[in-house]
Amino acid sequence: AGGEPGSPGRLFLIRDGERRPLASKVGNLRLRRGDIIRLETSGGGGFGDPARRTPDAVARDHERGYVTAP
């Protein structure tokens, strides 16, 4: 219906305050006490022509990472 694509899912290991990206499938990853695994699920994409929305609303969607298109 003319909407923009959603953002992809991402997976991270946060260790000692450093965030490192992980592959979507990880095996034999040794975790340490205090490690954090962060999963960011994918966005569903938009519906309809974004040009029919206010520029502020479109900019807010981009700032929040809801869309990946320019």
mmCIF file of C-alpha atoms in Angstrom:
data_model
loop_
_atom_site.group_PDB
_atom_site.id
_atom_site.type_symbol
_atom_site.label_atom_id
_atom_site.label_comp_id
_atom_site.label_asym_id
_atom_site.label_seq_id
_atom_site.Cartn_x
_atom_site.Cartn_y
_atom_site.Cartn_z
ATOM 1 C CA ALA A 1 0.000 0.000 0.000
ATOM 2 C CA GLY A 2 2.981 2.329 -0.568
ATOM 3 C CA GLY A 3 4.462 2.123 2.929
ATOM 4 C CA GLU A 4 8.170 2.087 3.706
ATOM 5 C CA PRO A 5 10.003 -1.046 4.922
ATOM 6 C CA GLY A 6 10.335 -1.765 8.620
ATOM 7 C CA SER A 7 13.605 -2.020 10.499
ATOM 8 C CA PRO A 8 15.351 -5.414 10.689
ATOM 9 C CA GLY A 9 15.725 -7.352 13.915
ATOM 10 C CA ARG A 10 19.077 -7.182 15.719
ATOM 11 C CA LEU A 11 20.869 -9.146 18.413
ATOM 12 C CA PHE A 12 23.622 -7.796 20.685
ATOM 13 C CA LEU A 13 25.903 -8.929 23.470
ATOM 14 C CA ILE A 14 26.515 -6.208 26.028
ATOM 15 C CA ARG A 15 29.635 -6.970 28.049
ATOM 16 C CA ASP A 16 31.541 -4.554 30.259
ATOM 17 C CA GLY A 17 29.473 -1.683 28.851
ATOM 18 C CA GLU A 18 30.418 -2.484 25.251
ATOM 19 C CA ARG A 19 27.674 -3.457 22.805
ATOM 20 C CA ARG A 20 28.727 -6.015 20.189
ATOM 21 C CA PRO A 21 26.454 -7.212 17.374
ATOM 22 C CA LEU A 22 25.784 -10.935 17.148
ATOM 23 C CA ALA A 23 24.717 -13.068 14.213
ATOM 24 C CA SER A 24 21.064 -14.044 14.114
ATOM 25 C CA LYS A 25 22.010 -17.626 15.015
ATOM 26 C CA VAL A 26 24.632 -18.066 17.716
ATOM 27 C CA GLY A 27 25.962 -21.307 19.155
ATOM 28 C CA ASN A 28 28.349 -22.043 22.005
ATOM 29 C CA LEU A 29 28.494 -18.448 23.188
ATOM 30 C CA ARG A 30 29.977 -18.401 26.661
ATOM 31 C CA LEU A 31 28.321 -15.841 28.851
ATOM 32 C CA ARG A 32 29.790 -14.240 31.927
ATOM 33 C CA ARG A 33 28.030 -12.987 35.011
ATOM 34 C CA GLY A 34 26.674 -9.543 34.158
ATOM 35 C CA ASP A 35 26.464 -10.102 30.398
ATOM 36 C CA ILE A 36 23.301 -8.924 28.710
ATOM 37 C CA ILE A 37 21.802 -10.353 25.531
ATOM 38 C CA ARG A 38 19.621 -7.714 23.865
ATOM 39 C CA LEU A 39 17.129 -8.706 21.166
ATOM 40 C CA GLU A 40 15.526 -5.929 19.141
ATOM 41 C CA THR A 41 12.630 -7.331 17.142
ATOM 42 C CA SER A 42 11.967 -6.204 13.593
ATOM 43 C CA GLY A 43 9.455 -3.505 12.692
ATOM 44 C CA GLY A 44 6.405 -4.298 10.642
ATOM 45 C CA GLY A 45 6.847 -1.553 8.075
ATOM 46 C CA GLY A 46 4.468 1.185 7.120
ATOM 47 C CA PHE A 47 1.087 1.301 5.501
ATOM 48 C CA GLY A 48 0.174 3.889 2.915
ATOM 49 C CA ASP A 49 2.105 6.696 1.274
ATOM 50 C CA PRO A 50 4.286 8.483 3.874
ATOM 51 C CA ALA A 51 4.073 11.666 1.799
ATOM 52 C CA ARG A 52 0.450 11.977 2.933
ATOM 53 C CA ARG A 53 1.595 12.293 6.577
ATOM 54 C CA THR A 54 3.033 15.386 8.210
ATOM 55 C CA PRO A 55 6.814 15.807 7.820
ATOM 56 C CA ASP A 56 7.160 15.786 11.628
ATOM 57 C CA ALA A 57 5.451 12.390 11.880
ATOM 58 C CA VAL A 58 7.683 10.899 9.174
ATOM 59 C CA ALA A 59 10.835 12.359 10.797
ATOM 60 C CA ARG A 60 9.786 10.927 14.184
ATOM 61 C CA ASP A 61 9.400 7.453 12.653
ATOM 62 C CA HIS A 62 12.922 7.676 11.228
ATOM 63 C CA GLU A 63 14.385 8.927 14.527
ATOM 64 C CA ARG A 64 12.806 6.035 16.398
ATOM 65 C CA GLY A 65 14.155 3.521 13.873
ATOM 66 C CA TYR A 66 10.701 2.457 12.716
ATOM 67 C CA VAL A 67 11.776 2.686 9.067
ATOM 68 C CA THR A 68 15.050 2.105 7.248
ATOM 69 C CA ALA A 69 14.373 3.912 3.961
ATOM 70 C CA PRO A 70 15.851 7.398 3.461
#
